[in-house]
GROMACS .gro file of C-alpha atoms in nm:
model
  205
    1UNK     CA    1   9.485   5.551   8.669
    2UNK     CA    2   9.739   5.269   8.684
    3UNK     CA    3   9.693   5.010   8.954
    4UNK     CA    4   9.972   5.023   9.211
    5UNK     CA    5   9.999   4.644   9.201
    6UNK     CA    6  10.078   4.643   8.826
    7UNK     CA    7  10.434   4.770   8.775
    8UNK     CA    8  10.533   4.884   8.425
    9UNK     CA    9  10.893   4.803   8.330
   10UNK     CA   10  11.098   5.093   8.198
   11UNK     CA   11  11.434   4.934   8.125
   12UNK     CA   12  11.541   4.801   8.463
   13UNK     CA   13  11.335   5.044   8.677
   14UNK     CA   14  10.967   4.977   8.743
   15UNK     CA   15  10.697   5.243   8.734
   16UNK     CA   16  10.636   5.173   9.104
   17UNK     CA   17  11.003   5.242   9.184
   18UNK     CA   18  10.996   5.568   8.991
   19UNK     CA   19  10.687   5.693   9.172
   20UNK     CA   20  10.835   5.592   9.509
   21UNK     CA   21  11.158   5.778   9.431
   22UNK     CA   22  10.965   6.084   9.313
   23UNK     CA   23  10.751   6.088   9.626
   24UNK     CA   24  11.058   6.060   9.850
   25UNK     CA   25  11.234   6.342   9.664
   26UNK     CA   26  10.921   6.555   9.684
   27UNK     CA   27  10.888   6.497  10.059
   28UNK     CA   28  11.256   6.585  10.114
   29UNK     CA   29  11.224   6.897   9.902
   30UNK     CA   30  10.908   7.017  10.075
   31UNK     CA   31  11.060   6.949  10.417
   32UNK     CA   32  11.372   7.148  10.327
   33UNK     CA   33  11.154   7.434  10.206
   34UNK     CA   34  10.956   7.421  10.528
   35UNK     CA   35  11.271   7.434  10.741
   36UNK     CA   36  11.411   7.720  10.537
   37UNK     CA   37  11.080   7.906  10.555
   38UNK     CA   38  11.040   7.870  10.930
   39UNK     CA   39  11.406   7.927  11.018
   40UNK     CA   40  11.476   8.228  10.799
   41UNK     CA   41  11.398   8.546  10.991
   42UNK     CA   42  11.467   8.756  10.684
   43UNK     CA   43  11.223   8.555  10.475
   44UNK     CA   44  10.954   8.571  10.743
   45UNK     CA   45  10.986   8.948  10.771
   46UNK     CA   46  10.980   9.003  10.395
   47UNK     CA   47  10.666   8.790  10.366
   48UNK     CA   48  10.459   9.013  10.594
   49UNK     CA   49  10.180   9.213  10.431
   50UNK     CA   50  10.079   9.544  10.588
   51UNK     CA   51   9.714   9.642  10.620
   52UNK     CA   52   9.611   9.989  10.734
   53UNK     CA   53   9.266   9.943  10.883
   54UNK     CA   54   9.113  10.285  10.946
   55UNK     CA   55   8.739  10.282  10.965
   56UNK     CA   56   8.560  10.096  10.683
   57UNK     CA   57   8.562   9.719  10.661
   58UNK     CA   58   8.643   9.517  10.350
   59UNK     CA   59   8.279   9.408  10.350
   60UNK     CA   60   8.163   9.771  10.322
   61UNK     CA   61   8.429   9.849  10.063
   62UNK     CA   62   8.348   9.562   9.828
   63UNK     CA   63   7.977   9.626   9.856
   64UNK     CA   64   8.023   9.973   9.712
   65UNK     CA   65   8.288   9.925   9.448
   66UNK     CA   66   8.385   9.566   9.364
   67UNK     CA   67   8.759   9.517   9.346
   68UNK     CA   68   8.995   9.694   9.586
   69UNK     CA   69   9.267   9.929   9.461
   70UNK     CA   70   9.540   9.775   9.675
   71UNK     CA   71   9.900   9.884   9.647
   72UNK     CA   72  10.163   9.617   9.606
   73UNK     CA   73  10.272   9.604   9.969
   74UNK     CA   74   9.979   9.733  10.171
   75UNK     CA   75   9.604   9.760  10.188
   76UNK     CA   76   9.469  10.092  10.305
   77UNK     CA   77   9.109  10.109  10.423
   78UNK     CA   78   9.011  10.472  10.456
   79UNK     CA   79   8.740  10.636  10.663
   80UNK     CA   80   8.667  10.771  11.007
   81UNK     CA   81   8.723  10.562  11.315
   82UNK     CA   82   8.986  10.351  11.490
   83UNK     CA   83   9.318  10.304  11.314
   84UNK     CA   84   9.534   9.993  11.323
   85UNK     CA   85   9.828   9.857  11.130
   86UNK     CA   86   9.784   9.483  11.089
   87UNK     CA   87  10.058   9.248  10.972
   88UNK     CA   88   9.948   8.931  10.792
   89UNK     CA   89  10.128   8.637  10.632
   90UNK     CA   90   9.955   8.560  10.299
   91UNK     CA   91  10.218   8.309  10.179
   92UNK     CA   92  10.238   8.112  10.505
   93UNK     CA   93  10.602   8.195  10.574
   94UNK     CA   94  10.527   8.183  10.950
   95UNK     CA   95  10.368   7.839  10.928
   96UNK     CA   96  10.013   7.918  11.048
   97UNK     CA   97   9.808   7.968  10.734
   98UNK     CA   98   9.455   8.003  10.875
   99UNK     CA   99   9.524   8.234  11.166
  100UNK     CA  100   9.765   8.464  10.986
  101UNK     CA  101   9.521   8.595  10.726
  102UNK     CA  102   9.317   8.912  10.773
  103UNK     CA  103   8.969   8.765  10.745
  104UNK     CA  104   8.682   8.979  10.622
  105UNK     CA  105   8.476   8.865  10.921
  106UNK     CA  106   8.716   9.042  11.161
  107UNK     CA  107   8.695   9.361  10.953
  108UNK     CA  108   8.314   9.341  10.958
  109UNK     CA  109   8.313   9.303  11.337
  110UNK     CA  110   8.559   9.593  11.365
  111UNK     CA  111   8.327   9.806  11.152
  112UNK     CA  112   8.012   9.683  11.327
  113UNK     CA  113   8.111   9.809  11.671
  114UNK     CA  114   8.182  10.154  11.527
  115UNK     CA  115   7.913  10.205  11.267
  116UNK     CA  116   7.614   9.977  11.325
  117UNK     CA  117   7.434  10.197  11.578
  118UNK     CA  118   7.334   9.882  11.771
  119UNK     CA  119   7.579   9.957  12.052
  120UNK     CA  120   7.675  10.300  12.175
  121UNK     CA  121   8.036  10.404  12.223
  122UNK     CA  122   8.036  10.304  12.590
  123UNK     CA  123   7.918   9.944  12.538
  124UNK     CA  124   8.260   9.783  12.582
  125UNK     CA  125   8.392  10.022  12.845
  126UNK     CA  126   8.487   9.848  13.168
  127UNK     CA  127   8.429   9.497  13.031
  128UNK     CA  128   8.669   9.205  13.025
  129UNK     CA  129   8.698   9.054  12.678
  130UNK     CA  130   8.846   8.716  12.587
  131UNK     CA  131   8.898   8.668  12.215
  132UNK     CA  132   8.904   8.301  12.115
  133UNK     CA  133   9.110   8.224  11.807
  134UNK     CA  134   9.235   8.581  11.778
  135UNK     CA  135   9.433   8.526  11.459
  136UNK     CA  136   9.586   8.868  11.388
  137UNK     CA  137   9.395   9.027  11.677
  138UNK     CA  138   9.180   9.289  11.501
  139UNK     CA  139   8.860   9.213  11.692
  140UNK     CA  140   9.032   9.217  12.032
  141UNK     CA  141   9.221   9.536  11.949
  142UNK     CA  142   8.891   9.698  11.854
  143UNK     CA  143   8.754   9.607  12.197
  144UNK     CA  144   9.066   9.745  12.365
  145UNK     CA  145   9.048  10.074  12.175
  146UNK     CA  146   8.679  10.110  12.261
  147UNK     CA  147   8.750  10.100  12.635
  148UNK     CA  148   8.749   9.737  12.749
  149UNK     CA  149   8.897   9.704  13.099
  150UNK     CA  150   9.097   9.397  13.000
  151UNK     CA  151   9.146   9.210  12.673
  152UNK     CA  152   9.295   8.862  12.654
  153UNK     CA  153   9.396   8.755  12.304
  154UNK     CA  154   9.422   8.377  12.259
  155UNK     CA  155   9.527   8.137  11.986
  156UNK     CA  156   9.719   7.817  11.923
  157UNK     CA  157  10.091   7.811  12.009
  158UNK     CA  158  10.192   7.853  11.643
  159UNK     CA  159   9.978   8.165  11.616
  160UNK     CA  160  10.074   8.374  11.917
  161UNK     CA  161  10.405   8.516  11.791
  162UNK     CA  162  10.258   8.723  11.507
  163UNK     CA  163   9.945   8.792  11.714
  164UNK     CA  164  10.156   8.943  11.994
  165UNK     CA  165  10.357   9.136  11.736
  166UNK     CA  166  10.038   9.298  11.604
  167UNK     CA  167   9.911   9.388  11.951
  168UNK     CA  168  10.252   9.527  12.042
  169UNK     CA  169  10.279   9.734  11.720
  170UNK     CA  170   9.945   9.901  11.792
  171UNK     CA  171   9.943   9.935  12.172
  172UNK     CA  172  10.298   9.929  12.309
  173UNK     CA  173  10.379  10.217  12.544
  174UNK     CA  174  10.706  10.362  12.670
  175UNK     CA  175  10.772  10.249  13.026
  176UNK     CA  176  10.997  10.493  13.211
  177UNK     CA  177  11.051  10.242  13.492
  178UNK     CA  178  11.188   9.998  13.232
  179UNK     CA  179  11.441  10.247  13.102
  180UNK     CA  180  11.221  10.377  12.825
  181UNK     CA  181  11.157  10.031  12.682
  182UNK     CA  182  10.829   9.985  12.497
  183UNK     CA  183  10.597   9.736  12.666
  184UNK     CA  184  10.238   9.623  12.639
  185UNK     CA  185  10.000   9.787  12.886
  186UNK     CA  186   9.908   9.546  13.167
  187UNK     CA  187   9.542   9.520  13.065
  188UNK     CA  188   9.636   9.352  12.734
  189UNK     CA  189   9.755   8.991  12.740
  190UNK     CA  190   9.837   8.742  12.464
  191UNK     CA  191   9.804   8.379  12.571
  192UNK     CA  192   9.813   8.029  12.425
  193UNK     CA  193   9.473   7.859  12.437
  194UNK     CA  194   9.418   7.531  12.249
  195UNK     CA  195   9.042   7.475  12.266
  196UNK     CA  196   8.946   7.204  12.511
  197UNK     CA  197   9.279   7.214  12.696
  198UNK     CA  198   9.193   7.237  13.066
  199UNK     CA  199   9.527   7.375  13.184
  200UNK     CA  200   9.521   7.656  12.925
  201UNK     CA  201   9.161   7.743  13.012
  202UNK     CA  202   9.253   7.761  13.380
  203UNK     CA  203   9.539   8.001  13.306
  204UNK     CA  204   9.308   8.230  13.111
  205UNK     CA  205   9.046   8.218  13.387
   0.00000   0.00000   0.00000
């Protein structure tokens, strides 16, 4: 690599000047892309990937057959059990790359509570569940569907919009008192919870 302190003259422009200009242009370009990505509702919606999760986790599926036979715009996991439609953001159009992926670990936990035989069907009934770092919310939604008395889904501020969207898509009910508007049932809450933040912890408590 060339030492930064040793400029190479190219006509009247040094190598150092060229690299500085390129870096500045690259930063401006990436920033403009970021603004466009985060501000464009149409782009954000078109980026969403739909997963039908219906009974068998990705861990189970890959163990039996290797590669998945996914369609272009959705992943369908077939089998008996709870059914959810999960929206993910594989190209980071919503600006929260880690939390907006459907991680295999959440599918395994989803499958575990239904198929492992370790816990019976009543294990979560009547319990209050707080999911830390909910991401797309699959684990918390599993607890809710299996009878938890209350489920609190939590994540960082940049993660709660798509998280709440997923919970709403799967659990929203028609409220006659609200003029037929669809609302989340009161025992399901989506909250911001940066780990270690005392005020956020107090609100959850």
